[in-house]
Short mmCIF file of C-alpha atoms in Angstrom, two decimals:
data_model
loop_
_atom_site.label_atom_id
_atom_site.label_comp_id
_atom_site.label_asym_id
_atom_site.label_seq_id
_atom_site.Cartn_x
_atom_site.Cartn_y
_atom_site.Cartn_z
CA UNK A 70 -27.03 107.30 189.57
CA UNK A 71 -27.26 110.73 190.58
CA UNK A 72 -27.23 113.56 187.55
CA UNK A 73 -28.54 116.11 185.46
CA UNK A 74 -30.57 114.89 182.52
CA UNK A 75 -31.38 117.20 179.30
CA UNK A 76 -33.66 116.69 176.75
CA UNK A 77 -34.13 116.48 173.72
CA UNK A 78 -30.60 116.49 172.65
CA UNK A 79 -30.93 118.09 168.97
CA UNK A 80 -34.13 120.39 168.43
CA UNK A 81 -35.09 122.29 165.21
CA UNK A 82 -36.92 125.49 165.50
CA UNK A 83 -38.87 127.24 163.26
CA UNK A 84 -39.07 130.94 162.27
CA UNK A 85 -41.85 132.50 165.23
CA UNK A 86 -41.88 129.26 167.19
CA UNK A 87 -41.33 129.26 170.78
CA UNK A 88 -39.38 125.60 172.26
CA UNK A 89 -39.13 124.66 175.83
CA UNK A 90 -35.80 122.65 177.01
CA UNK A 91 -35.77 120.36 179.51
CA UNK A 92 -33.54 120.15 182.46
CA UNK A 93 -34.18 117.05 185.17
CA UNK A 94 -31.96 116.78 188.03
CA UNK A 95 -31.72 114.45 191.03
CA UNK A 96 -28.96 115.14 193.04
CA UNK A 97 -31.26 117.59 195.25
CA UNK A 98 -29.26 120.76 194.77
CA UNK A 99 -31.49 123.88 195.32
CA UNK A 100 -29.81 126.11 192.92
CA UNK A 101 -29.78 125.45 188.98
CA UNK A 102 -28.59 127.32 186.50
CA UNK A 103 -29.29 127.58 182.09
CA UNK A 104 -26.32 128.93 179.60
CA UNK A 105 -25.60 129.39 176.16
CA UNK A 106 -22.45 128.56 174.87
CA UNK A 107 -21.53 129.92 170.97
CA UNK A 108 -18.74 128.40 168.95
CA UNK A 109 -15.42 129.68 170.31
CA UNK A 110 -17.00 131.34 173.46
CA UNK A 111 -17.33 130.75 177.08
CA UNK A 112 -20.45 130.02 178.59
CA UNK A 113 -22.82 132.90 179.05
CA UNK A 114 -25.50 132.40 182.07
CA UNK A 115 -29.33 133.04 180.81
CA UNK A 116 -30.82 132.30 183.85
CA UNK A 117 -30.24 130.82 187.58
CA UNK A 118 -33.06 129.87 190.40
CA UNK A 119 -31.70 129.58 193.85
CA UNK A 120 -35.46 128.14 194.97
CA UNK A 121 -38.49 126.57 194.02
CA UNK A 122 -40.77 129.59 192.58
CA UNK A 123 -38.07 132.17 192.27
CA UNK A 124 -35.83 132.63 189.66
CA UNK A 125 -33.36 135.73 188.57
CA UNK A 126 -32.19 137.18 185.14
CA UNK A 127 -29.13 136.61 183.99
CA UNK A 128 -26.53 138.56 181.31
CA UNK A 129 -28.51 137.43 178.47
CA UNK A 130 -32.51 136.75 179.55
CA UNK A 131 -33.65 138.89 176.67
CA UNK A 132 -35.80 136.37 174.17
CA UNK A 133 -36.02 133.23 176.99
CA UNK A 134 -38.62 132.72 180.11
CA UNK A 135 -37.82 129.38 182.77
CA UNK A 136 -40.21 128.01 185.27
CA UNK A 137 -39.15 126.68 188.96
CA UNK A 138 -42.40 124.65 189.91
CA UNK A 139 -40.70 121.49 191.28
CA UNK A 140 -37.05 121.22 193.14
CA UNK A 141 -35.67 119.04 190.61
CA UNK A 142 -37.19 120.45 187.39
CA UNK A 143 -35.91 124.17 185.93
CA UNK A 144 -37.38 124.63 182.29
CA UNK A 145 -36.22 126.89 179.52
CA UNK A 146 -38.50 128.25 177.03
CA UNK A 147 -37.04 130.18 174.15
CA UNK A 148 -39.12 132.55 172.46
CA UNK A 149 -39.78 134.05 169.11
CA UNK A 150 -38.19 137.07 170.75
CA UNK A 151 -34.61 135.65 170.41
CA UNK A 152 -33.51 136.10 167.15
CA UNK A 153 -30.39 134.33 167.15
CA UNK A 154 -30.95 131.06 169.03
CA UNK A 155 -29.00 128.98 167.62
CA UNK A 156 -26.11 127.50 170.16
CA UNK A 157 -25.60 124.69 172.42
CA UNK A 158 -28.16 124.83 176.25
CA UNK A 159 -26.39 123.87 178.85
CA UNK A 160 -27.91 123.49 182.15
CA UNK A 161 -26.40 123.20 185.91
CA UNK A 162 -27.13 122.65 189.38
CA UNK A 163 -24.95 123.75 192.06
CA UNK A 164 -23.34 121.55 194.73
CA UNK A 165 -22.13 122.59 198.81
CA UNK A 166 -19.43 124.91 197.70
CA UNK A 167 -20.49 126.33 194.33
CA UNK A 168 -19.11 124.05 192.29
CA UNK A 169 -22.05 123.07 189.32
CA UNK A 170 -22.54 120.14 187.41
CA UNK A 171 -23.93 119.95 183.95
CA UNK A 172 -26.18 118.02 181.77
CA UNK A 173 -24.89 117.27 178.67
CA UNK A 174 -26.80 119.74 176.35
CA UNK A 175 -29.16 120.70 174.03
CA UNK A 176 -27.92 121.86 170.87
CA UNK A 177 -31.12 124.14 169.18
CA UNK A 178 -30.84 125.21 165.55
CA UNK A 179 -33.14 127.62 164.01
CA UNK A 180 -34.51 126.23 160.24
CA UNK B 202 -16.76 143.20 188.44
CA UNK B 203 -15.27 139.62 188.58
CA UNK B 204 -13.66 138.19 185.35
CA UNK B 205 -11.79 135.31 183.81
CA UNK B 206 -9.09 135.19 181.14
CA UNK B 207 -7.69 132.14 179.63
CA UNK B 208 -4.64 133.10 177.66
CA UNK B 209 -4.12 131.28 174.26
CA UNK B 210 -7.47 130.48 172.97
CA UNK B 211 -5.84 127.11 171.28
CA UNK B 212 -2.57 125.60 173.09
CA UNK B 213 -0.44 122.40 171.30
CA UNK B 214 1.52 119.72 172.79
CA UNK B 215 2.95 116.53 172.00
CA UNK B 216 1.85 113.55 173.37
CA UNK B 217 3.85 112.97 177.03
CA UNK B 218 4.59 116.50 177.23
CA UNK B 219 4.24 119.46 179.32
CA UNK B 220 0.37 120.85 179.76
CA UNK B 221 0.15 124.44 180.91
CA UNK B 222 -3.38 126.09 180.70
CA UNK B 223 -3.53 129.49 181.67
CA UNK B 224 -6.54 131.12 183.57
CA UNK B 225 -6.07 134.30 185.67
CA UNK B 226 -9.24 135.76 187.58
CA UNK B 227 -10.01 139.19 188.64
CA UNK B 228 -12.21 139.23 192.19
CA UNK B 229 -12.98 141.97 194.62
CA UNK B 230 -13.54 139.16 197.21
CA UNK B 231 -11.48 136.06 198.17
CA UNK B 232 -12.42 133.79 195.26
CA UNK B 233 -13.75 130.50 194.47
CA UNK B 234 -11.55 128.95 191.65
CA UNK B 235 -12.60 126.15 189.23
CA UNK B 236 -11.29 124.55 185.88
CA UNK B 237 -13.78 122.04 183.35
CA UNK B 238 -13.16 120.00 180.55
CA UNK B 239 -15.65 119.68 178.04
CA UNK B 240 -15.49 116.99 174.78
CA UNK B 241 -17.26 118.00 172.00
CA UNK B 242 -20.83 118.28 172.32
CA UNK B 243 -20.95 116.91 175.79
CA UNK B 244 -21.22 119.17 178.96
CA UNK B 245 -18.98 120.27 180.90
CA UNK B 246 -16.85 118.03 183.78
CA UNK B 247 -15.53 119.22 186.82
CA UNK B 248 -11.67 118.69 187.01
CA UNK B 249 -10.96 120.68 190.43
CA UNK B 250 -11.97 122.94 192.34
CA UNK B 251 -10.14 126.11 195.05
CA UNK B 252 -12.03 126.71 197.99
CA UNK B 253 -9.37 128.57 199.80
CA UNK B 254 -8.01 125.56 201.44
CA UNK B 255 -4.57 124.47 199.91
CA UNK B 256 -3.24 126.43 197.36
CA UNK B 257 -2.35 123.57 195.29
CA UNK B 258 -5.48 121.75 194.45
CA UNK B 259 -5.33 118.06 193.09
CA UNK B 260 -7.41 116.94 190.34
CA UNK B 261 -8.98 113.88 188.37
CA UNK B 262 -7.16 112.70 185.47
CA UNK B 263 -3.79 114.00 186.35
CA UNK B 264 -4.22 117.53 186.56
CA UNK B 265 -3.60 119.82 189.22
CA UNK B 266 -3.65 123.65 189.56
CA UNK B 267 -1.77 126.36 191.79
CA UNK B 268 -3.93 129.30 193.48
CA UNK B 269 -1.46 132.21 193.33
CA UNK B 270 -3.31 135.24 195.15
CA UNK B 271 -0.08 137.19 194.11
CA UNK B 272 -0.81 136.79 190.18
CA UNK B 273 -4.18 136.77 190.56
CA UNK B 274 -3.49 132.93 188.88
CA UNK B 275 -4.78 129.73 188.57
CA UNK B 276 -3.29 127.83 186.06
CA UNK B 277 -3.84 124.65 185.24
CA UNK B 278 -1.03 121.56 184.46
CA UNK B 279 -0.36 117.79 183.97
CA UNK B 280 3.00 116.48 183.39
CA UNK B 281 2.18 114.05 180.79
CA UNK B 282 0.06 114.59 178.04
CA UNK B 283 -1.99 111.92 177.04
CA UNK B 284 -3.91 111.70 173.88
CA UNK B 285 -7.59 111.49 175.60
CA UNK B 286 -6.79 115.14 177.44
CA UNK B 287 -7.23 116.74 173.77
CA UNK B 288 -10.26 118.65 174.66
CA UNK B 289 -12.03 122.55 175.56
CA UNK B 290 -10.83 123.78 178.94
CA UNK B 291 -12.73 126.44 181.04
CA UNK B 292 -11.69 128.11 183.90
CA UNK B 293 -14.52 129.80 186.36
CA UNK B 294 -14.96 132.35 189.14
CA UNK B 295 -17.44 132.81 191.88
CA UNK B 296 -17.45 134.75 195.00
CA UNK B 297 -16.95 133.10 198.16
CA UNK B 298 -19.98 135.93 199.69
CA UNK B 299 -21.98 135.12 196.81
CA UNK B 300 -25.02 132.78 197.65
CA UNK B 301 -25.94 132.50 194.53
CA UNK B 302 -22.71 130.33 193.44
CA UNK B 303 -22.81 132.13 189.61
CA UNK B 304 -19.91 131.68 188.00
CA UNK B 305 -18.06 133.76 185.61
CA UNK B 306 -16.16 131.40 182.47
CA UNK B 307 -12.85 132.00 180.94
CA UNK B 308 -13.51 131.96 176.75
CA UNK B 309 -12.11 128.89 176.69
CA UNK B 310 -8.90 127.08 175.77
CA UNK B 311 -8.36 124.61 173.31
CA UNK B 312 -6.14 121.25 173.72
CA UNK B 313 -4.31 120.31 170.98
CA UNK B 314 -2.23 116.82 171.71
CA UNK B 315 -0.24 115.91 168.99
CA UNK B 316 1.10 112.24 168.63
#
């Protein structure tokens, strides 16, 4: 079956500890996309890679870094910068017209 | 700047009822128009999608939505709610120029079904 797979589904941070999030997807879309959605909010877009080895910012990059080494891979890395990072990852790929499918999360919480 | 507002953060119906979700969009270009359901702690699933093709866009699960360029609207209905529908809806914006395909989400609206 073709998807979007994330992993691990809970993670536990610790103060000063960077975590990377995992986003695998087969359905050979070129663009992906990471967000971070807060209780009672909409999703807000962190960052988005239109193509292998080139990725852009997006309204809230401050405190995260992604890779886009492979086609089907699109990492997240969140960083002792962020200082609020608890929230629930989702990540996306985009299909013909724009429309994006999701994994089904990552929900991070800081200790 | 494009934006999305979903009136009624929570909306409550009974079971076999009326659904009305509202979502109206504010685009400098002709937009692309889409509304997802999420369950809790799950991702989000695509219910339909506008790609300025007919206005009145056909769904899974019942729902269907009317793209009215006039109200800048794109709310969302089903004539019969059903208990499984109680969920978070979202609707989303992107620009039909826009390679990129980012979309902007609504704050989300809450379904209530009530038995």
């Amino acid at each position: 079956d073709g998807g979007i797979t994330q992993s691990p589904k809970y993670l536990f941070r610790k103060e000063g500890q960077n975590v990377t999030l995992s986003c695998e997807q087969n359905l050979n879309h070129d663009a992906m996309y990471w967000y971070r959605q807060d209780p009672g909010q909409g999703l807000r877009l962190i960052y988005y890679s239109q193509i292998v080895n080139d990725f852009q910012k997006g309204d809230i990059a401050e405190g995260y870094s992604v890779s886009r080494e492979k086609k089907e891979s699109f990492p997240l890395t969140v960083t002792s910068a962020q200082k609020n990072p608890t929230a629930f990852y989702l990540c996306a790929s985009s299909g013909l017209v724009g429309e994006q499918f999701f994994g089904p999360g990552t929900r991070l919480t800081v200790l | 700047a494009q934006s999305v507002t979903q009136l009624g953060s929570h909306v409550s119906v009974s079971e076999g009822a009326l659904v009305l979700l509202r979502c109206n969009y504010s685009s400098s270009v002709p937009p692309y128009l889409f509304w997802y359901v999420q369950y809790p702690n799950q991702g989000l699933q695509l219910l339909l999608k506008y790609t300025s093709a007919a206005t009145l866009v056909k769904g899974i699960n019942g729902f269907e939505a009317e793209f009215k360029k006039s109200e800048t609207s794109f709310h969302l209905t089903k004539p019969s709610a059903h208990m499984s529908d109680a969920a978070e809806y979202f609707c989303a914006v992107s620009e039909s120029g826009d390679s990129s395909y980012k979309l902007i989400f609504g704050s989300g609206t809450r379904l209530l079904v009530r038995p």
